[in-house]
Amino acid sequence: METHQSWRARLPWVAAGIAAAICVMPHISVLIAAVMGSTETLQSLAESVLGRYTRTTALLLLFVVAFSTIIGTTTAWLVTTTEFRGRRLLEIALVLPLAFPAYVLAYAYTHVLDHPGIVQSTLRSVMGWGPRDYWFPEVRSLGGAVVMLTLVLYPYVYLLARAAFASQSASTFYAAQSLGQSRLGAFWRVSLPMARPAIASGAMLVGMETIADFGTVSYFGVQTFAVGIYSSWISFADRAAAAQLSLALLTFALLLAILERINRGEARYAFGRKFEHMPRVTLRGRRGVLAFLVCFLPAFLGCFLPVIMLADMAVGSGQDLLSPRYLHFLRNSVILGVCAAVITVSVAILFGSLARNTKSVFATIALYIGRMGYAVPGGVIAVGLLVPFAYFDNTLDAFMRERFDISTGLLFTGSIWLLVCAYMIRFLAAAIGAYEGGAAIINPNMDAAARVLGQSEWGLVRRVHFPLLRPSLLTALLIVFVDVMKELPATLIMRPFNFDTLAVQAYRLASDERLEGAGVPSLVIVAVGLLPVILLCRTMRRDR
């Protein structure tokens, strides 16, 4: 009996150790595979594509972060401190582009702005121009990728900046004005520096999402590290090159993650005991119109216009979402989303509960490892998992053939569960964040009272924490489910044979220039993506 209880007590630690090992595996395997790769491969990469990948990725990162920060900070300040017509609706509408994957936006705008699209066709018809008689910006370019990514990523900065501005006390603002500062000067010298940590955290999130993007840059033909990893693995079957490119991108991503954690950990501001809400300044006339346009355009270009374009594409495609083929894609997407969400949130509860209840070094390290996955692009995780598991499958198959004349085939590589592991690694940080947000409101005295009443560590989690954390955990499940529905690079590389999802189908149709057909799965992805955004908007309404 005692042995049985001892085993039950150790089981959570064993499960946490296995989950942590899986989470850290891509980092280690990418490093080992890159180091063991031939120097000829590395030299070939350096001479041919490494410089281009580095330059393009750096430019994309710089422009997307800069534009997202400007848009997010400006709109957050306007909706927080001013009053103009339509402000209440725009305060919510500015969040909606979060529901869109950038590659879906790319398909929609390419359909409209490309040479055969309605915009250029109308120009040629009205003006009587030939194909070479005018200049029009090329949407399939680095600039186009910057615009698409900015339109869907600026809400990260907007949400954090809005929360920071809303939490600032008006007393500090009044103090700056009493010292001779204008309202704009007080914003630059007081409000903006105080909101800098939140804005910087949002910018770091934008940066990590930018370097992880594959669908947009691949479709636009922009040569980044994410595209290079996929091309090396799939097109050229060069594992060494894929691992070495993955290591370069992993280093870049982890550097951004470290900077974000340092920024979040060191920045502290005190507002004093007296707190006053910032009064809103009413904007009328030209100023009101300008404020409306500044807030309306990002929401319109990032959400409302793409929905109209996608709906038009879907209607003109002649495809039936209820056909057996599309129901198969939808079923696959839902299966992956549900499995990944349940496993990811379960691991988040495991890591978070061990760290909260035991305060052990191992639990703290496991929690940190779980957070690292968000900084790792999906393509890097795919390569990091496939390299060791493919080696294990091949070694086991060779051994069984030699000893027993039996072929085991690929037991792990190309399986659904390995793909689910990739999703778990990628999105575990989001689930941990939701768990910690809910756990923060649980008074430690409740834990102590439950212990006095005889509850064990896991009895405490099951009977006290879980009922209180239910809303946060449901939110985490929904967020992970939606992220899995949208995820593209890891799915493309790791999906089992003949197991396509809505995201893969949209990417395949767009790659074949069947943009109207890509509108159908893209609309479903966006509709599902709106679910957590709607929950977020409801929370914002309650906080106003």
XYZ file of C-alpha atoms in Angstrom:
544
model
C 0.000 0.000 0.000
C 2.804 2.352 0.911
C 4.613 1.544 -2.330
C 1.447 2.244 -4.310
C 1.016 5.656 -2.640
C 4.670 6.450 -3.221
C 4.274 5.667 -6.916
C 1.167 7.860 -7.142
C 3.102 10.699 -5.531
C 5.939 10.317 -8.030
C 3.735 10.010 -11.100
C 3.183 13.787 -11.603
C 6.924 14.362 -11.400
C 7.601 11.643 -13.966
C 4.954 13.111 -16.289
C 6.410 16.607 -15.837
C 9.894 15.294 -16.602
C 8.711 13.623 -19.818
C 6.828 16.740 -20.919
C 9.819 18.980 -20.157
C 12.117 16.628 -22.079
C 9.810 16.788 -25.111
C 9.692 20.594 -24.875
C 13.469 20.958 -24.765
C 14.131 18.266 -27.384
C 13.841 20.546 -30.464
C 16.459 22.917 -29.062
C 18.955 20.167 -28.328
C 18.372 18.140 -31.486
C 18.638 21.204 -33.735
C 21.908 22.139 -32.046
C 23.333 18.614 -32.377
C 22.170 18.165 -35.966
C 23.576 21.558 -36.956
C 26.957 20.896 -35.328
C 27.192 17.381 -36.800
C 26.252 18.647 -40.263
C 29.088 18.880 -42.727
C 31.008 22.127 -42.982
C 30.519 21.925 -46.742
C 26.793 22.414 -46.244
C 27.397 25.387 -43.952
C 29.903 26.888 -46.379
C 27.479 26.419 -49.253
C 24.731 28.154 -47.254
C 27.053 31.024 -46.366
C 28.047 31.511 -49.996
C 24.565 31.217 -51.476
C 21.555 32.034 -49.302
C 22.627 32.815 -45.734
C 23.301 36.482 -46.402
C 20.008 36.928 -48.244
C 18.034 35.129 -45.550
C 19.648 37.221 -42.807
C 19.156 40.523 -44.601
C 15.544 39.840 -45.589
C 14.565 38.502 -42.148
C 16.180 41.496 -40.429
C 14.440 44.014 -42.711
C 11.093 42.295 -42.310
C 11.507 42.228 -38.530
C 12.575 45.890 -38.348
C 9.720 47.299 -40.428
C 6.940 45.129 -38.983
C 7.959 45.875 -35.390
C 8.329 49.603 -36.100
C 4.988 50.013 -37.896
C 3.117 47.768 -35.437
C 4.507 49.758 -32.505
C 3.524 53.098 -34.056
C 0.000 51.973 -34.960
C -0.619 50.104 -31.712
C 0.665 52.880 -29.440
C -1.083 55.718 -31.298
C -4.467 54.011 -31.429
C -4.196 52.894 -27.789
C -3.517 56.471 -26.663
C -6.412 57.859 -28.695
C -9.060 55.390 -27.467
C -7.827 55.664 -23.858
C -7.479 59.437 -23.376
C -9.743 61.065 -25.987
C -13.403 61.034 -26.942
C -14.517 61.169 -30.566
C -17.401 59.821 -32.577
C -17.205 56.039 -32.964
C -14.545 55.583 -30.261
C -16.406 52.861 -28.345
C -16.848 50.697 -31.427
C -13.317 51.276 -32.695
C -11.843 50.405 -29.294
C -13.175 46.881 -29.860
C -12.730 46.762 -33.633
C -8.993 47.420 -33.316
C -8.600 43.974 -31.710
C -10.395 42.003 -34.456
C -7.397 41.587 -36.846
C -5.951 39.161 -34.280
C -8.360 36.566 -35.688
C -6.624 36.641 -39.084
C -3.517 34.642 -39.943
C -1.272 36.868 -42.028
C -1.264 34.374 -44.902
C -5.075 34.630 -45.190
C -4.749 38.397 -45.508
C -2.090 37.836 -48.169
C -4.430 35.650 -50.239
C -7.265 38.195 -50.020
C -5.211 41.243 -50.975
C -3.381 39.424 -53.746
C -6.729 38.428 -55.250
C -7.755 42.099 -55.361
C -4.474 43.960 -55.992
C -2.552 41.600 -58.286
C -2.375 42.234 -62.048
C -5.562 40.258 -62.883
C -7.351 41.638 -59.801
C -10.283 44.010 -59.787
C -8.246 47.114 -58.899
C -5.742 46.964 -61.745
C -8.357 45.629 -64.189
C -10.590 48.615 -63.421
C -7.689 51.038 -63.843
C -6.814 49.606 -67.238
C -10.448 49.655 -68.317
C -11.159 53.227 -67.196
C -7.866 54.791 -68.265
C -7.373 52.732 -71.424
C -3.897 51.660 -70.315
C -2.008 48.631 -71.520
C -0.126 46.251 -69.217
C 3.095 48.312 -69.490
C 1.582 51.796 -69.480
C 1.431 52.283 -65.726
C 3.149 51.448 -62.470
C 1.385 49.737 -59.578
C 2.939 48.599 -56.262
C 3.786 44.900 -56.298
C 1.863 43.180 -53.533
C 4.020 40.035 -53.718
C 7.111 41.662 -52.285
C 8.914 42.390 -49.047
C 6.834 45.543 -48.696
C 3.638 43.551 -49.173
C 4.700 41.063 -46.493
C 5.443 43.957 -44.120
C 1.945 45.375 -44.643
C 0.182 42.008 -44.182
C 2.068 41.156 -41.002
C 1.649 44.656 -39.568
C -2.110 44.602 -40.089
C -2.551 41.389 -38.073
C 0.159 41.899 -35.438
C -0.284 45.513 -34.292
C -3.075 44.420 -31.834
C -0.374 42.855 -29.624
C 1.075 46.319 -29.025
C -2.371 47.937 -28.943
C -3.713 45.664 -26.184
C -0.692 46.014 -23.908
C -0.318 49.756 -24.528
C -4.035 50.331 -23.935
C -3.845 48.506 -20.597
C -0.757 50.505 -19.623
C -2.302 53.884 -20.486
C -5.570 52.971 -18.731
C -3.705 52.064 -15.524
C -1.805 55.356 -15.355
C -2.951 57.877 -12.797
C -3.912 61.344 -14.011
C -1.995 62.865 -11.074
C 1.372 62.338 -12.782
C -0.028 63.830 -15.976
C -1.302 66.879 -14.075
C 2.077 67.264 -12.383
C 3.789 67.432 -15.779
C 1.297 70.033 -17.007
C 1.767 72.126 -13.865
C 5.477 72.226 -14.694
C 4.736 73.843 -18.043
C 4.282 70.821 -20.304
C 1.566 70.832 -22.947
C -0.724 67.808 -23.234
C 1.423 66.448 -26.080
C 4.593 67.190 -24.138
C 3.228 65.375 -21.072
C 2.463 62.400 -23.290
C 6.022 62.268 -24.648
C 7.781 62.942 -21.337
C 5.542 61.111 -18.846
C 2.858 58.802 -20.238
C 4.913 57.205 -23.019
C 7.994 56.438 -20.856
C 5.739 54.911 -18.188
C 4.062 52.701 -20.794
C 7.379 51.745 -22.404
C 7.680 48.297 -20.726
C 4.230 47.238 -21.960
C 4.870 48.635 -25.439
C 8.261 46.919 -25.608
C 6.703 43.599 -24.534
C 4.113 43.933 -27.310
C 6.849 44.769 -29.809
C 8.813 41.682 -28.764
C 5.746 39.496 -29.310
C 5.327 41.049 -32.753
C 8.964 40.305 -33.498
C 8.688 36.645 -32.492
C 5.560 36.182 -34.600
C 7.251 37.888 -37.549
C 10.306 35.664 -37.688
C 8.082 32.598 -37.199
C 5.796 33.453 -40.129
C 5.989 31.107 -43.090
C 2.730 31.297 -45.030
C 2.913 34.976 -45.953
C 6.581 35.178 -46.877
C 6.437 31.881 -48.755
C 3.445 32.962 -50.825
C 4.990 36.361 -51.576
C 8.350 34.823 -52.503
C 10.242 36.618 -49.720
C 13.357 34.640 -48.806
C 13.521 34.410 -44.995
C 14.912 31.776 -42.651
C 11.452 30.227 -42.240
C 11.179 29.696 -46.010
C 14.737 28.381 -46.181
C 14.074 25.753 -43.508
C 11.017 24.432 -45.325
C 12.776 24.434 -48.714
C 15.838 22.640 -47.331
C 13.743 19.958 -45.613
C 11.001 19.348 -48.191
C 12.332 20.510 -51.569
C 16.001 19.549 -51.257
C 15.802 16.837 -48.549
C 18.900 18.371 -46.924
C 18.564 17.756 -43.189
C 21.912 19.325 -42.339
C 21.020 22.581 -44.084
C 17.572 22.631 -42.473
C 19.092 22.067 -39.023
C 21.733 24.769 -39.480
C 19.175 27.295 -40.699
C 16.910 26.276 -37.802
C 19.737 26.907 -35.347
C 20.252 30.407 -36.743
C 16.540 31.202 -36.479
C 16.302 29.593 -33.036
C 19.148 31.779 -31.781
C 17.383 34.856 -33.133
C 14.070 33.869 -31.537
C 15.534 33.016 -28.140
C 17.399 36.325 -28.111
C 14.113 38.152 -28.603
C 12.501 36.052 -25.849
C 15.334 36.835 -23.431
C 15.081 40.553 -24.190
C 11.327 40.404 -23.590
C 11.751 38.672 -20.226
C 14.465 41.118 -19.156
C 12.297 44.053 -20.189
C 9.296 42.663 -18.305
C 11.306 41.798 -15.212
C 13.244 45.045 -14.732
C 10.618 47.663 -15.526
C 8.714 48.850 -12.485
C 6.791 52.086 -12.019
C 5.012 53.392 -8.941
C 1.957 55.618 -9.198
C 1.691 56.622 -5.568
C -1.267 56.174 -3.266
C -3.600 58.547 -5.053
C -5.054 57.225 -8.299
C -7.222 59.250 -10.660
C -8.567 58.082 -13.984
C -7.233 60.025 -16.945
C -9.961 62.433 -18.142
C -10.910 62.128 -21.796
C -10.441 65.115 -24.072
C -13.292 65.546 -26.547
C -12.068 65.918 -30.124
C -14.295 67.755 -32.555
C -14.039 68.921 -36.135
C -10.906 68.013 -38.016
C -9.218 66.545 -34.972
C -12.153 64.229 -34.362
C -12.193 63.126 -37.997
C -8.421 62.546 -37.967
C -8.620 60.478 -34.754
C -11.466 58.445 -36.246
C -9.496 57.720 -39.425
C -6.321 56.790 -37.514
C -8.278 54.181 -35.528
C -10.638 53.121 -38.323
C -8.116 52.358 -41.072
C -6.141 49.588 -39.246
C -9.373 47.821 -38.252
C -10.899 48.250 -41.715
C -7.808 47.088 -43.616
C -7.001 44.318 -41.144
C -10.503 42.855 -40.669
C -13.575 44.276 -42.394
C -12.186 44.622 -45.923
C -10.505 41.161 -45.890
C -13.789 39.556 -44.775
C -15.570 41.153 -47.720
C -12.845 40.027 -50.116
C -12.766 36.474 -48.752
C -16.550 36.201 -48.957
C -16.440 37.327 -52.582
C -13.687 34.802 -53.307
C -15.618 31.997 -51.631
C -18.846 32.763 -53.511
C -17.022 32.832 -56.834
C -15.071 29.635 -56.196
C -17.986 27.257 -56.641
C -16.659 25.083 -53.796
C -18.973 23.526 -51.257
C -17.857 23.682 -47.636
C -20.276 20.855 -46.799
C -18.825 18.488 -49.394
C -17.193 15.288 -48.062
C -13.766 16.597 -49.061
C -14.042 19.809 -47.044
C -15.700 18.041 -44.144
C -12.627 15.778 -44.119
C -10.324 18.822 -43.878
C -12.503 20.310 -41.143
C -12.535 17.032 -39.214
C -8.738 16.771 -39.365
C -8.341 20.360 -38.169
C -10.763 19.827 -35.289
C -9.130 16.538 -34.239
C -5.693 18.151 -34.109
C -7.029 21.244 -32.366
C -8.927 19.341 -29.671
C -6.112 16.865 -28.959
C -3.459 19.582 -28.841
C -5.604 21.862 -26.665
C -6.376 19.164 -24.081
C -2.775 17.937 -23.860
C -1.279 21.441 -23.807
C -3.583 22.744 -21.070
C -3.054 19.541 -19.047
C 0.718 20.050 -19.176
C 0.268 23.725 -18.242
C -1.770 22.685 -15.167
C 0.877 20.090 -14.283
C 3.799 22.531 -14.560
C 1.946 25.386 -12.874
C 0.640 23.290 -9.985
C 4.046 21.767 -9.237
C 5.673 25.197 -9.283
C 2.971 26.708 -7.036
C 2.641 23.862 -4.529
C 6.218 22.627 -4.179
C 8.445 25.632 -5.013
C 11.063 23.156 -6.238
C 13.903 24.045 -8.582
C 12.841 21.312 -11.009
C 9.293 22.687 -11.241
C 10.621 26.207 -11.849
C 12.932 24.971 -14.611
C 10.115 22.949 -16.209
C 7.888 26.027 -16.171
C 10.606 28.102 -17.853
C 11.179 25.408 -20.477
C 7.444 25.385 -21.187
C 7.465 29.139 -21.791
C 10.375 28.907 -24.245
C 8.279 27.220 -26.924
C 6.439 30.388 -27.884
C 9.715 31.896 -29.070
C 10.477 28.904 -31.306
C 9.022 29.026 -34.846
C 6.926 26.078 -35.957
C 9.404 25.087 -38.657
C 12.238 24.856 -36.130
C 10.131 22.698 -33.796
C 9.243 20.418 -36.710
C 12.880 19.910 -37.686
C 13.908 19.526 -34.034
C 11.405 16.708 -33.489
C 11.728 14.932 -36.823
C 15.519 14.587 -36.718
C 15.731 12.449 -33.519
C 12.518 10.519 -34.093
C 13.399 9.746 -37.723
C 16.786 8.470 -36.526
C 15.081 6.301 -33.887
C 12.553 4.920 -36.398
C 15.237 4.052 -38.935
C 17.514 2.499 -36.307
C 14.699 0.390 -34.837
C 13.551 -0.733 -38.287
C 17.091 -1.755 -39.271
C 17.528 -3.702 -36.011
C 14.196 -5.534 -36.391
C 14.959 -6.391 -40.011
C 18.361 -7.764 -39.114
C 17.321 -9.765 -36.042
C 13.741 -10.836 -36.782
C 13.237 -10.048 -40.489
C 10.355 -7.733 -39.497
C 9.904 -4.182 -40.723
C 8.508 -1.790 -38.101
C 8.285 1.094 -40.557
C 7.905 4.637 -39.224
C 6.343 4.379 -35.778
C 6.722 8.031 -34.766
C 7.699 10.028 -37.840
C 4.646 11.203 -39.725
C 2.264 10.357 -36.893
C -0.502 12.531 -35.492
C 0.806 12.348 -31.952
C 4.220 13.754 -32.935
C 2.471 16.660 -34.664
C 0.414 17.204 -31.499
C 3.673 17.299 -29.524
C 4.897 20.060 -31.837
C 1.719 22.038 -31.183
C 2.107 21.484 -27.455
C 5.654 22.857 -27.507
C 4.650 25.825 -29.664
C 1.609 26.952 -27.680
C 2.336 25.801 -24.133
C 3.407 29.314 -23.136
C -0.068 30.656 -23.917
C -1.693 27.960 -21.766
C 0.756 28.612 -18.917
C -0.009 32.326 -19.127
C -3.741 31.670 -18.837
C -3.179 29.315 -15.879
C -0.956 31.800 -14.045
C -3.407 34.630 -14.703
C -6.173 32.646 -13.030
C -3.968 31.289 -10.236
C -2.822 34.794 -9.311
C -6.250 35.598 -7.816
C -6.293 32.478 -5.582
C -5.357 33.520 -2.067
C -2.553 31.362 -0.583
C -4.622 31.183 2.616
C -7.097 28.994 0.715
C -4.279 26.546 -0.012
C -3.281 26.530 3.652
C -6.873 25.957 4.777
C -7.265 23.034 2.381
C -4.031 21.479 3.658
C -5.213 21.817 7.267
C -8.387 19.962 6.260
C -6.292 17.047 5.026
C -6.078 17.672 1.279
C -3.027 16.376 -0.561
C -1.242 18.417 -3.215
C -3.352 16.982 -6.028
C -6.503 16.961 -3.925
C -5.891 20.689 -3.525
C -5.575 21.096 -7.279
C -8.643 18.960 -8.038
C -11.022 20.264 -5.369
C -9.922 23.888 -4.885
C -7.823 25.184 -7.768
C -9.610 23.538 -10.670
C -13.111 24.925 -9.931
C -11.668 28.424 -9.443
C -9.503 28.179 -12.566
C -12.235 26.827 -14.828
C -12.833 30.120 -16.749
C -9.083 30.638 -17.294
C -8.588 27.042 -18.390
C -11.504 27.193 -20.823
C -9.962 30.334 -22.296
C -6.613 28.534 -22.598
C -8.281 25.593 -24.352
C -9.925 27.939 -26.837
C -6.745 29.913 -27.525
C -4.662 26.776 -28.176
C -7.413 25.266 -30.335
C -7.575 28.371 -32.529
C -3.778 28.672 -32.775
C -3.575 25.056 -33.947
C -6.259 25.706 -36.577
C -4.136 28.575 -37.956
C -0.676 26.990 -37.627
C 0.980 26.246 -40.976
C 4.761 25.478 -41.112
C 4.853 22.638 -38.570
C 1.683 21.163 -40.062
C 3.110 21.247 -43.586
C 6.319 19.517 -42.547
C 4.997 16.977 -40.024
C 1.441 16.075 -41.055
C 0.746 12.400 -41.774
C 0.258 11.333 -45.361
C -3.166 12.312 -46.726
C -4.022 14.194 -43.518
C -4.530 17.746 -44.741
C -6.090 20.525 -42.677
C -7.950 23.695 -43.642
C -4.736 25.713 -43.333
C -2.837 23.284 -45.585
C -5.680 23.278 -48.125
C -5.754 27.080 -48.239
C -1.973 27.197 -48.685
C -2.045 24.569 -51.438
C -4.807 26.317 -53.401
C -3.085 29.685 -53.087
C 0.248 28.185 -54.191
C -1.522 26.840 -57.296
C -2.918 30.354 -57.949
C -6.470 29.187 -57.212
C -7.088 32.115 -54.912
C -10.865 31.994 -55.115
C -10.795 28.412 -53.858
C -8.490 29.441 -50.999
C -11.215 31.790 -49.796
C -13.412 28.935 -48.516
C -11.005 27.359 -45.975
C -9.636 30.805 -45.135
C -13.092 32.024 -44.113
C -13.549 29.033 -41.802
C -10.146 29.663 -40.189
C -11.051 33.319 -39.612
C -14.486 32.423 -38.213
C -12.896 30.057 -35.690
C -10.220 32.629 -34.891
C -12.871 35.175 -33.961
C -13.988 33.099 -30.951
C -11.156 34.026 -28.531
C -11.138 37.577 -29.891
C -14.834 37.901 -28.995
C -14.060 36.676 -25.471
C -11.275 39.230 -25.257
C -13.598 41.997 -26.446
C -16.164 41.062 -23.780
C -13.437 41.349 -21.149
C -12.469 44.770 -22.508
C -16.072 45.957 -22.278
C -16.256 44.926 -18.631
C -12.990 46.733 -17.882
C -14.028 50.048 -19.407
